[in-house]
CSV table of C-alpha atoms in Angstrom, one decimal:
chain,number,residue,atom,x,y,z
A,1,MET,CA,-23.3,-17.6,-16.8
A,2,ALA,CA,-19.7,-16.9,-17.8
A,3,GLU,CA,-16.9,-17.9,-15.4
A,4,LEU,CA,-14.3,-15.2,-15.9
A,5,VAL,CA,-10.5,-15.4,-15.6
A,6,PRO,CA,-8.2,-12.4,-15.2
A,7,GLY,CA,-8.4,-10.4,-18.4
A,8,GLY,CA,-11.5,-12.2,-19.6
A,9,ASN,CA,-14.6,-10.3,-20.7
A,10,GLN,CA,-18.3,-10.9,-21.2
A,11,PRO,CA,-21.1,-8.9,-22.8
A,12,LEU,CA,-23.7,-7.6,-20.4
A,13,PRO,CA,-27.5,-7.3,-20.8
A,14,ASP,CA,-29.1,-3.9,-21.1
A,15,GLY,CA,-30.5,-2.2,-18.0
A,16,THR,CA,-29.5,-2.2,-14.4
A,17,LEU,CA,-26.5,-4.4,-13.3
A,18,THR,CA,-25.9,-5.8,-9.8
A,19,ILE,CA,-22.4,-6.6,-8.8
A,20,ARG,CA,-22.2,-8.6,-5.5
A,21,VAL,CA,-19.3,-9.7,-3.4
A,22,PRO,CA,-20.5,-11.3,-0.1
A,23,GLY,CA,-18.2,-11.6,2.9
A,24,PRO,CA,-16.3,-9.3,5.3
A,25,PHE,CA,-15.5,-6.7,2.7
A,26,ASP,CA,-16.2,-3.1,1.7
A,27,LEU,CA,-16.9,-2.4,-1.9
A,28,SER,CA,-16.0,0.8,-3.8
A,29,ALA,CA,-16.5,2.0,-7.4
A,30,LEU,CA,-14.5,4.5,-9.6
A,31,ILE,CA,-16.3,6.2,-12.5
A,32,THR,CA,-13.9,7.2,-15.3
A,33,GLY,CA,-13.7,8.0,-19.0
A,34,ASP,CA,-11.7,6.2,-21.6
A,35,ASP,CA,-8.5,7.7,-20.1
A,36,GLY,CA,-9.0,5.8,-16.8
A,37,LYS,CA,-9.2,9.0,-14.7
A,38,VAL,CA,-12.0,10.4,-12.6
A,39,ARG,CA,-13.4,13.8,-13.3
A,40,GLY,CA,-13.5,14.7,-9.7
A,41,ASP,CA,-13.9,13.3,-6.1
A,42,GLY,CA,-17.6,12.6,-6.8
A,43,ASP,CA,-16.5,9.8,-9.1
A,44,PHE,CA,-15.2,7.8,-6.2
A,45,VAL,CA,-18.2,5.9,-4.7
A,46,PHE,CA,-17.6,4.1,-1.4
A,47,PHE,CA,-19.0,3.7,2.1
A,48,ASN,CA,-18.6,7.3,3.0
A,49,GLN,CA,-19.9,8.6,-0.3
A,50,PRO,CA,-22.3,5.8,-1.4
A,51,THR,CA,-24.0,7.3,-4.5
A,52,ALA,CA,-23.1,9.0,-7.8
A,53,PRO,CA,-25.2,9.3,-10.9
A,54,GLY,CA,-25.7,5.8,-12.1
A,55,VAL,CA,-23.8,4.0,-9.3
A,56,ARG,CA,-24.7,3.1,-5.8
A,57,VAL,CA,-22.7,1.1,-3.2
A,58,GLN,CA,-24.7,-0.6,-0.5
A,59,GLY,CA,-23.4,-3.3,1.7
A,60,ASP,CA,-22.0,-6.1,-0.4
A,61,THR,CA,-23.6,-4.8,-3.6
A,62,VAL,CA,-22.7,-2.2,-6.3
A,63,THR,CA,-25.6,-1.2,-8.5
A,64,VAL,CA,-24.7,0.2,-11.9
A,65,ARG,CA,-27.3,1.9,-14.3
A,66,PRO,CA,-25.2,2.6,-17.4
A,67,GLY,CA,-27.8,4.9,-18.9
A,68,GLN,CA,-27.7,7.2,-15.9
A,69,LEU,CA,-23.9,7.6,-15.6
A,70,ARG,CA,-22.5,11.2,-15.9
A,71,SER,CA,-21.6,12.6,-19.3
A,72,GLY,CA,-18.3,11.2,-20.6
A,73,ALA,CA,-18.3,8.2,-18.3
A,74,SER,CA,-17.4,4.9,-20.0
A,75,ARG,CA,-16.0,2.7,-17.2
A,76,VAL,CA,-17.0,1.7,-13.7
A,77,THR,CA,-14.2,-0.1,-11.8
A,78,VAL,CA,-15.2,-2.3,-8.9
A,79,VAL,CA,-12.8,-2.4,-5.9
A,80,VAL,CA,-12.9,-4.7,-2.9
A,81,SER,CA,-11.1,-4.0,0.4
A,82,PRO,CA,-11.4,-5.5,4.0
A,83,ALA,CA,-14.2,-4.2,6.1
A,84,ASP,CA,-11.5,-3.7,8.8
A,85,PRO,CA,-9.0,-1.3,7.2
A,86,GLY,CA,-5.4,-2.6,7.0
A,87,THR,CA,-6.3,-6.3,7.2
A,88,PRO,CA,-4.5,-8.2,4.5
A,89,LEU,CA,-7.0,-9.8,2.1
A,90,GLY,CA,-5.1,-13.1,2.5
A,91,ARG,CA,-6.5,-13.4,6.0
A,92,LEU,CA,-10.1,-13.3,4.8
A,93,PRO,CA,-12.2,-15.6,2.7
A,94,ALA,CA,-11.4,-15.3,-1.0
A,95,PRO,CA,-13.7,-12.7,-2.6
A,96,VAL,CA,-16.0,-13.9,-5.3
A,97,MET,CA,-17.9,-11.5,-7.5
A,98,SER,CA,-21.2,-12.2,-9.3
A,99,VAL,CA,-22.9,-10.0,-11.9
A,100,THR,CA,-26.6,-10.2,-12.6
A,101,GLY,CA,-28.9,-8.3,-14.9
A,102,SER,CA,-32.1,-6.4,-14.2
A,103,GLY,CA,-34.2,-9.6,-14.4
A,104,GLY,CA,-32.0,-11.4,-11.8
A,105,ALA,CA,-30.4,-13.7,-14.4
A,106,PRO,CA,-26.7,-14.3,-13.6
A,107,SER,CA,-24.3,-12.9,-16.3
A,108,ALA,CA,-20.8,-13.5,-15.0
A,109,ARG,CA,-18.8,-14.7,-12.1
A,110,PHE,CA,-15.2,-14.0,-11.2
A,111,ALA,CA,-13.1,-15.7,-8.5
A,112,PRO,CA,-9.7,-14.0,-8.6
A,113,PRO,CA,-6.5,-15.7,-7.5
A,114,ARG,CA,-6.4,-15.6,-3.7
A,115,PRO,CA,-4.8,-12.4,-2.6
A,116,GLY,CA,-1.9,-12.4,-0.1
A,117,ALA,CA,-0.6,-9.2,1.6
A,118,GLU,CA,-2.7,-6.9,-0.6
A,119,THR,CA,-5.3,-4.7,1.2
A,120,VAL,CA,-7.2,-3.7,-1.9
A,121,LEU,CA,-8.1,-5.6,-5.1
A,122,LEU,CA,-9.4,-4.2,-8.4
A,123,LEU,CA,-11.9,-6.9,-9.2
A,124,ALA,CA,-13.4,-5.9,-12.5
A,125,GLU,CA,-14.5,-3.0,-14.7
A,126,ILE,CA,-17.9,-2.4,-16.4
A,127,TYR,CA,-17.0,-0.7,-19.7
A,128,ARG,CA,-18.7,0.5,-22.8
A,129,ARG,CA,-17.7,-1.0,-26.2
A,130,GLY,CA,-19.6,0.8,-29.0
A,131,THR,CA,-23.2,0.9,-27.9
A,132,ARG,CA,-22.9,-2.2,-25.6
A,133,TRP,CA,-21.6,-2.7,-22.1
A,134,LYS,CA,-19.2,-5.5,-21.1
A,135,VAL,CA,-17.5,-6.7,-17.9
A,136,ARG,CA,-13.7,-7.4,-17.8
A,137,ALA,CA,-12.1,-9.3,-14.9
A,138,ILE,CA,-9.0,-7.7,-13.5
A,139,GLY,CA,-7.8,-9.1,-10.2
A,140,GLN,CA,-5.0,-6.6,-9.6
A,141,GLY,CA,-3.9,-6.1,-5.9
A,142,TYR,CA,-2.7,-3.0,-4.1
A,143,ALA,CA,-0.7,-3.1,-0.8
A,144,ASP,CA,-1.2,0.6,0.0
A,145,GLY,CA,-5.0,0.6,0.5
A,146,LEU,CA,-7.7,2.6,-1.1
A,147,ALA,CA,-5.6,5.7,-1.1
A,148,GLY,CA,-3.2,4.1,-3.6
A,149,VAL,CA,-6.0,3.0,-5.9
A,150,ALA,CA,-7.6,6.5,-5.6
A,151,ARG,CA,-4.3,8.2,-6.5
A,152,ASP,CA,-3.9,6.0,-9.6
A,153,PHE,CA,-7.4,7.0,-10.8
A,154,GLY,CA,-6.8,10.7,-10.2
A,155,VAL,CA,-8.7,11.2,-6.9
A,156,ASP,CA,-7.4,14.0,-4.6
A,157,VAL,CA,-6.1,12.2,-1.6
A,158,ALA,CA,-5.0,14.3,1.4
A,159,ASP,CA,-2.5,13.2,4.0
A,160,ASP,CA,-4.0,13.0,7.5
A,161,GLY,CA,-0.7,12.7,9.4
A,162,THR,CA,0.6,9.7,11.3
A,163,ALA,CA,-1.5,7.3,13.2
A,164,ASP,CA,-0.8,6.0,16.7
A,165,ASP,CA,0.9,2.8,15.3
A,166,GLY,CA,3.3,4.9,13.3
A,167,THR,CA,1.7,4.3,9.9
A,168,THR,CA,0.8,7.2,7.6
A,169,GLY,CA,-2.9,7.9,7.4
A,170,THR,CA,-4.8,9.2,4.4
A,171,GLY,CA,-8.2,10.7,3.7
A,172,ILE,CA,-10.2,11.2,0.6
A,173,ALA,CA,-11.0,14.9,0.0
A,174,GLY,CA,-14.6,15.8,0.3
A,175,THR,CA,-15.9,12.7,2.1
A,176,GLY,CA,-17.7,12.2,5.4
A,177,THR,CA,-17.1,9.7,8.1
A,178,VAL,CA,-19.9,7.1,8.1
A,179,ARG,CA,-19.4,3.6,6.7
A,180,ASP,CA,-23.0,3.1,5.6
A,181,GLY,CA,-23.8,6.6,4.4
A,182,THR,CA,-23.6,10.3,5.3
A,183,ALA,CA,-26.8,11.0,7.2
A,184,GLY,CA,-26.2,12.4,10.6
A,185,THR,CA,-22.4,12.6,10.3
A,186,GLY,CA,-20.0,15.1,11.6
A,187,THR,CA,-16.3,15.8,11.3
A,188,ALA,CA,-15.6,18.0,14.3
A,189,SER,CA,-12.3,17.5,16.0
A,190,HIS,CA,-13.5,18.3,19.5
A,191,PRO,CA,-14.4,15.5,21.9
A,192,VAL,CA,-17.8,14.1,21.6
A,193,ALA,CA,-19.6,12.6,24.6
A,194,PRO,CA,-21.0,9.1,23.9
A,195,PRO,CA,-24.8,9.2,24.1
A,196,PRO,CA,-26.6,6.9,26.5
A,197,THR,CA,-27.8,3.7,24.8
A,198,GLY,CA,-29.0,1.4,27.6
A,199,GLY,CA,-32.3,1.2,29.3
A,200,ASP,CA,-35.9,1.4,28.2
A,201,GLY,CA,-35.5,4.5,26.1
A,202,VAL,CA,-33.6,3.1,23.2
A,203,LEU,CA,-35.5,-0.2,23.4
A,204,GLY,CA,-38.7,1.8,23.2
A,205,LEU,CA,-37.6,3.4,20.0
A,206,VAL,CA,-36.5,0.1,18.5
A,207,ASN,CA,-39.8,-1.7,19.4
A,208,ALA,CA,-41.9,1.2,18.2
A,209,ALA,CA,-40.3,0.8,14.8
A,210,ARG,CA,-40.9,-3.0,14.9
A,211,SER,CA,-44.5,-2.4,15.9
A,212,ARG,CA,-45.0,-0.2,12.8
A,213,HIS,CA,-43.9,-3.2,10.8
A,214,GLY,CA,-46.1,-5.7,12.6
A,215,VAL,CA,-43.3,-7.8,14.1
A,216,PRO,CA,-42.9,-8.8,17.8
A,217,PRO,CA,-40.8,-6.7,20.1
A,218,VAL,CA,-37.2,-7.6,21.0
A,219,THR,CA,-35.6,-7.5,24.4
A,220,LEU,CA,-32.3,-6.1,25.5
A,221,ASP,CA,-29.8,-8.8,26.2
A,222,PRO,CA,-27.0,-7.8,28.6
A,223,ARG,CA,-24.5,-10.1,26.8
A,224,LEU,CA,-25.2,-8.6,23.4
A,225,THR,CA,-25.1,-5.1,25.0
A,226,ARG,CA,-21.6,-5.7,26.5
A,227,ALA,CA,-20.3,-7.1,23.2
A,228,ALA,CA,-21.8,-4.1,21.3
A,229,GLU,CA,-20.3,-1.7,23.8
A,230,ALA,CA,-16.9,-3.3,23.6
A,231,HIS,CA,-16.9,-3.3,19.8
A,232,ALA,CA,-18.0,0.3,19.6
A,233,ALA,CA,-15.2,1.3,22.0
A,234,ALA,CA,-12.7,-0.6,19.9
A,235,MET,CA,-13.8,1.2,16.8
A,236,ALA,CA,-13.7,4.5,18.6
A,237,ALA,CA,-10.1,3.8,19.8
A,238,HIS,CA,-9.0,2.9,16.3
A,239,GLY,CA,-11.0,5.7,14.7
A,240,ALA,CA,-12.5,3.5,12.0
A,241,LEU,CA,-15.5,1.3,11.4
A,242,GLY,CA,-15.0,-2.4,10.9
A,243,ALA,CA,-16.3,-5.8,11.9
A,244,GLU,CA,-12.8,-6.7,13.0
A,245,SER,CA,-10.3,-4.8,15.1
A,246,PRO,CA,-6.6,-4.5,14.1
A,247,ASP,CA,-5.7,-7.3,16.6
A,248,GLY,CA,-8.0,-9.7,14.8
A,249,THR,CA,-10.9,-9.6,17.3
A,250,SER,CA,-14.2,-9.5,15.5
A,251,LEU,CA,-17.6,-8.4,16.7
A,252,PHE,CA,-18.6,-12.1,16.6
A,253,HIS,CA,-15.6,-13.1,18.7
A,254,ARG,CA,-16.9,-10.6,21.3
A,255,ILE,CA,-20.4,-12.0,21.2
A,256,ALA,CA,-19.1,-15.5,21.9
A,257,ALA,CA,-16.7,-14.2,24.6
A,258,HIS,CA,-19.7,-12.6,26.4
A,259,GLY,CA,-21.5,-15.9,26.5
A,260,TYR,CA,-24.2,-15.5,23.8
A,261,ALA,CA,-24.6,-18.3,21.3
A,262,PRO,CA,-26.7,-17.0,18.4
A,263,LEU,CA,-28.6,-19.0,15.9
A,264,THR,CA,-29.2,-16.0,13.6
A,265,VAL,CA,-27.3,-12.7,13.9
A,266,ALA,CA,-27.2,-9.3,12.2
A,267,GLU,CA,-25.4,-6.1,13.0
A,268,HIS,CA,-25.2,-2.4,12.4
A,269,LEU,CA,-21.8,-0.6,12.4
A,270,VAL,CA,-22.3,3.2,12.0
A,271,SER,CA,-20.5,6.4,12.9
A,272,GLY,CA,-21.9,9.9,13.0
A,273,PRO,CA,-25.3,10.1,14.7
A,274,ARG,CA,-25.2,11.8,18.1
A,275,THR,CA,-28.3,10.4,19.7
A,276,PRO,CA,-30.0,7.0,19.9
A,277,GLY,CA,-32.9,8.5,17.9
A,278,GLY,CA,-30.5,9.7,15.2
A,279,PHE,CA,-28.9,6.3,15.0
A,280,ILE,CA,-32.2,4.5,14.7
A,281,ASP,CA,-33.5,7.0,12.1
A,282,TYR,CA,-30.3,6.5,10.1
A,283,CYS,CA,-30.7,2.7,10.2
A,284,LEU,CA,-34.4,3.0,9.1
A,285,SER,CA,-33.5,5.4,6.2
A,286,ASP,CA,-32.6,2.6,3.9
A,287,GLY,CA,-34.7,-0.5,3.2
A,288,GLU,CA,-31.9,-3.1,3.4
A,289,ARG,CA,-30.3,-1.4,6.3
A,290,GLY,CA,-33.6,-1.4,8.2
A,291,GLY,CA,-34.0,-5.2,7.8
A,292,PRO,CA,-33.5,-6.2,11.4
A,293,PHE,CA,-36.3,-3.8,12.5
A,294,ARG,CA,-38.7,-5.8,10.3
A,295,ASP,CA,-37.3,-9.3,11.0
A,296,PRO,CA,-39.5,-11.5,13.2
A,297,ALA,CA,-36.7,-14.0,13.6
A,298,VAL,CA,-34.6,-11.8,15.9
A,299,THR,CA,-35.6,-11.7,19.5
A,300,HIS,CA,-32.7,-10.0,21.3
A,301,VAL,CA,-30.8,-6.8,20.7
A,302,GLY,CA,-27.7,-5.1,22.2
A,303,ILE,CA,-26.6,-1.5,21.3
A,304,GLY,CA,-23.4,0.3,22.3
A,305,SER,CA,-21.8,3.6,21.4
A,306,ALA,CA,-18.5,5.2,22.1
A,307,SER,CA,-16.7,8.5,21.1
A,308,GLY,CA,-13.4,8.7,19.4
A,309,ALA,CA,-11.6,10.6,16.6
A,310,GLY,CA,-14.2,13.4,17.1
A,311,ASP,CA,-17.0,11.1,16.2
A,312,VAL,CA,-19.5,8.7,17.7
A,313,PHE,CA,-19.3,5.0,16.8
A,314,TRP,CA,-22.3,2.7,17.1
A,315,THR,CA,-22.7,-1.1,17.2
A,316,ALA,CA,-26.1,-2.8,17.3
A,317,VAL,CA,-26.3,-6.6,17.4
A,318,TRP,CA,-29.6,-8.4,16.6
A,319,ALA,CA,-29.8,-12.1,17.4
A,320,ARG,CA,-31.9,-15.1,18.1
A,321,PRO,CA,-30.4,-17.6,20.6
A,322,PHE,CA,-29.2,-21.0,19.5
A,323,THR,CA,-31.4,-24.0,20.2
A,324,PRO,CA,-31.1,-27.5,18.8
A,325,ASP,CA,-34.6,-27.3,17.4
A,326,GLY,CA,-33.7,-24.0,15.7
A,327,LEU,CA,-30.6,-25.5,14.2
A,328,ARG,CA,-32.7,-28.4,12.8
A,329,ARG,CA,-35.2,-26.1,11.3
A,330,LEU,CA,-32.5,-24.0,9.7
A,331,THR,CA,-30.6,-26.9,8.2
A,332,SER,CA,-33.8,-28.5,7.0
A,333,GLU,CA,-34.6,-25.3,5.1
A,334,VAL,CA,-31.2,-25.5,3.4
A,335,ILE,CA,-32.0,-29.1,2.4
A,336,ALA,CA,-35.5,-28.1,1.1
A,337,LEU,CA,-34.1,-25.2,-1.0
A,338,THR,CA,-31.3,-27.5,-2.3
A,339,ASN,CA,-33.9,-30.1,-3.3
A,340,ALA,CA,-36.0,-27.4,-5.0
A,341,GLU,CA,-33.0,-26.7,-7.2
A,342,ARG,CA,-32.7,-30.4,-8.0
A,343,ALA,CA,-36.4,-30.6,-8.8
A,344,ALA,CA,-36.1,-27.7,-11.2
A,345,ALA,CA,-33.4,-29.7,-12.9
A,346,ARG,CA,-35.5,-32.9,-12.9
A,347,LEU,CA,-33.2,-34.7,-10.4
A,348,ALA,CA,-34.2,-36.9,-7.5
A,349,PRO,CA,-34.2,-35.2,-4.1
A,350,LEU,CA,-31.4,-35.8,-1.6
A,351,ALA,CA,-32.3,-37.7,1.5
A,352,PRO,CA,-31.0,-36.4,4.9
A,353,ASP,CA,-28.3,-38.7,6.3
A,354,PRO,CA,-27.3,-38.4,10.0
A,355,ARG,CA,-23.7,-39.4,9.3
A,356,LEU,CA,-23.2,-36.8,6.7
A,357,THR,CA,-25.0,-34.3,9.0
A,358,LEU,CA,-22.5,-35.1,11.7
A,359,ALA,CA,-19.6,-34.6,9.4
A,360,ALA,CA,-21.0,-31.3,8.1
A,361,GLN,CA,-21.8,-29.9,11.5
A,362,ALA,CA,-18.4,-30.9,12.8
A,363,HIS,CA,-16.7,-29.0,10.0
A,364,SER,CA,-18.7,-25.8,10.5
A,365,ASP,CA,-18.0,-26.0,14.3
A,366,ASP,CA,-14.3,-26.6,13.6
A,367,MET,CA,-14.0,-23.6,11.2
A,368,VAL,CA,-15.5,-21.4,13.9
A,369,ALA,CA,-13.5,-22.8,16.8
A,370,ARG,CA,-10.1,-22.7,15.0
A,371,ASP,CA,-10.8,-19.6,13.0
A,372,PHE,CA,-10.2,-20.9,9.4
A,373,TYR,CA,-12.2,-21.2,6.3
A,374,ASP,CA,-11.3,-24.1,4.0
A,375,HIS,CA,-12.2,-27.6,2.8
A,376,THR,CA,-8.9,-28.8,4.2
A,377,SER,CA,-8.5,-28.6,8.0
A,378,PRO,CA,-5.3,-27.2,9.5
A,379,GLU,CA,-3.9,-30.8,9.9
A,380,GLY,CA,-4.8,-31.7,6.3
A,381,ARG,CA,-8.1,-33.6,6.7
A,382,GLN,CA,-10.4,-33.6,3.7
A,383,PRO,CA,-14.2,-33.9,3.4
A,384,TRP,CA,-14.0,-37.7,2.8
A,385,ASP,CA,-11.8,-38.1,5.9
A,386,ARG,CA,-14.4,-36.3,8.0
A,387,ALA,CA,-17.3,-38.3,6.4
A,388,ALA,CA,-15.4,-41.6,7.2
A,389,THR,CA,-14.9,-40.5,10.8
A,390,ALA,CA,-18.6,-39.9,11.1
A,391,GLY,CA,-19.3,-43.4,9.9
A,392,ALA,CA,-20.4,-42.6,6.3
A,393,THR,CA,-19.9,-45.4,3.8
A,394,HIS,CA,-21.0,-43.6,0.7
A,395,ARG,CA,-19.3,-44.4,-2.6
A,396,GLY,CA,-18.5,-40.7,-3.3
A,397,ILE,CA,-18.3,-37.5,-1.2
A,398,GLY,CA,-18.7,-33.9,-2.1
A,399,GLU,CA,-18.7,-30.7,0.0
A,400,ASN,CA,-19.8,-27.1,-0.3
A,401,ILE,CA,-18.8,-24.5,2.3
A,402,ALA,CA,-19.8,-20.8,2.6
A,403,CYS,CA,-19.3,-18.1,5.2
A,404,GLY,CA,-21.0,-14.7,5.9
A,405,GLN,CA,-24.5,-15.5,4.4
A,406,ARG,CA,-27.2,-14.7,6.9
A,407,GLY,CA,-29.9,-17.2,5.9
A,408,PRO,CA,-30.7,-20.4,4.0
A,409,ALA,CA,-32.0,-18.7,0.9
A,410,GLU,CA,-28.9,-16.5,0.7
A,411,VAL,CA,-26.5,-19.3,1.1
A,412,VAL,CA,-28.2,-21.7,-1.4
A,413,ARG,CA,-28.5,-18.8,-3.9
A,414,GLY,CA,-24.7,-18.2,-3.5
A,415,TRP,CA,-23.9,-21.8,-4.1
A,416,MET,CA,-26.1,-22.0,-7.2
A,417,ASP,CA,-24.4,-18.9,-8.6
A,418,SER,CA,-21.0,-20.7,-8.3
A,419,PRO,CA,-20.3,-23.3,-11.0
A,420,GLY,CA,-18.4,-25.7,-8.7
A,421,HIS,CA,-20.9,-25.5,-5.9
A,422,ARG,CA,-23.8,-25.8,-8.3
A,423,ALA,CA,-22.3,-28.9,-9.8
A,424,ASN,CA,-22.3,-30.6,-6.4
A,425,ILE,CA,-26.0,-29.6,-5.8
A,426,LEU,CA,-27.0,-30.8,-9.2
A,427,LYS,CA,-24.9,-34.0,-9.4
A,428,ALA,CA,-27.1,-36.8,-10.4
A,429,ASP,CA,-25.0,-39.4,-8.6
A,430,PHE,CA,-25.5,-37.9,-5.2
A,431,THR,CA,-28.3,-39.4,-3.2
A,432,HIS,CA,-27.8,-38.1,0.4
A,433,ILE,CA,-27.0,-34.9,2.2
A,434,GLY,CA,-26.0,-33.5,5.5
A,435,VAL,CA,-25.9,-29.8,6.5
A,436,GLY,CA,-23.9,-28.0,9.2
A,437,TYR,CA,-24.1,-24.5,10.4
A,438,ALA,CA,-22.3,-22.5,13.1
A,439,THR,CA,-21.9,-18.9,14.1
A,440,GLY,CA,-18.9,-16.9,15.4
A,441,SER,CA,-15.3,-16.3,14.3
A,442,ARG,CA,-14.7,-13.5,11.7
A,443,ALA,CA,-17.5,-14.0,9.2
A,444,ALA,CA,-20.4,-14.7,11.7
A,445,THR,CA,-21.9,-17.7,9.9
A,446,TYR,CA,-20.2,-20.8,8.5
A,447,TRP,CA,-22.2,-23.3,6.4
A,448,THR,CA,-21.3,-26.8,5.2
A,449,GLN,CA,-23.1,-29.2,2.9
A,450,VAL,CA,-21.8,-32.8,2.6
A,451,PHE,CA,-23.1,-34.9,-0.2
A,452,GLY,CA,-22.9,-38.7,-0.6
A,453,ALA,CA,-23.5,-41.1,-3.4
A,454,ARG,CA,-25.5,-44.3,-2.7
A,455,CYS,CA,-23.8,-46.6,-0.2
C-alpha cells in the first residue's frame, strides 16, 4: 500500500474503489470533467444527496465505480468536513484516508498535515489518466465551509440569510435536509410538532425489527432517553445535524452527564421523518444504517426527537453498559486479533502484561476525561513515562491509539491499514502487550495498545 504525501499519486486497481475516513467527519464527493467543474448540482454528493451515477457517500465511506460515472466525468474529488458544521478541523482527530480495491486489498493511504482553523479539507481526487484511474493526494483546506468548496467547483450555492449567531448561512440548491439520506424528508418552513418517542410504542417497533433478525429485544433506558432527547433538542435549536453542538458538547458527553457508562455504543442522527415509524423505517432502509437493529451486543436504547428549522430531528442511542468483565472480553479480543496478524506474519504472539494494561487503560481513560487525543498528554508525558509509572520495566515501549472505531475488528483493521501502527503490531522485538479502552468525550471510543520488549 502506498503512503501518499500532498501532490503524490498512485495507480488504482480496476473495479470498485472504497475511500474511508473514520472519525467525527462528514464526507462529500464532487464529480467533474477535466475542467474541474461540475455539470450540475447532481454532481455534488454529500449527506443530503448521497448518490450519483458511480458514486455513493455512506457514513465514513465514499464508494466510486469509475465505469458507472456519468458521461464526461473524469475526476471525483473527496472532501472531508466536521460532522458538526462550523467546528474547526484542528479541534478533531486528524483525518486519515485509506483507499481499497474491490477485493479489499489496500491501495493507498493519505494522512494530510494536521488542519488548523479550516472547516473543510480537499483530501484527494480519483482521476482518469488514459484508460487507467489514479489517486492524487491534495490536503487543501478551506475556512468557509462546504459552500466555498462548492462554489469553486461550480455548484449553485444559494444564500439562506443570517443565522442567529450573526454568521451568513448558505444552502446547496436542489438538496434535502437529512444527513443520512433523503427518505422521509421535508423542507416546510411552518412549525412541526415533535412526534412522541417514549413508551412501549416505539420500543415495540424497535423490538419487532430485532425479532425479525433473530436477536434479543432491547429495553428503554431513561438515561439514554434523556441524553437522546437533549441532543435532538440541541440539533433542532441549531437547525443542523451533528454529533457535537457548537458549544463543544457531544452526544457522548450527554450520555456520560446523564449517568450511563457504555461499553459499546452506536447512534442514529437523522432529520426528516415525522413519526417514530417513519424514523425506524428510514434507519432500516440501508444495511449499514440498520446495523444496531441486528446487533445482539446492544441491550439498551434511548430515542429522542425535537422540532426546529421546520424539521424534525432524531437521536437514537444504542448501548451496552460497562462491566469489568465486558471490558476484559473486549480488550482480549483486540489482543487475539493483534496476535492473528502477527501469526500471519510468522511472528510470536504477544503476551498480555498487567502493567502495560494498566498504562494503556489509564491513557484511554485520560483522553476521555480531559478531552484530548494524542500520544503526548497535556502536561507532556509520553508512552514510556506512563509505562514506567505503571511499573513496567520493558526494554522498549511502543503505543498505538485510535478513536471512533466501534469494535475490536474495526480498530485492529484500522491500525493494520496504517504503516506506523502496523509496524508496532508486527515488530519482532515486542513480546508483551496491554490494551485500554474507554468511551465518552467527542469521538465515543478511545483505544490504546501499549507494546513492550522483553524485560
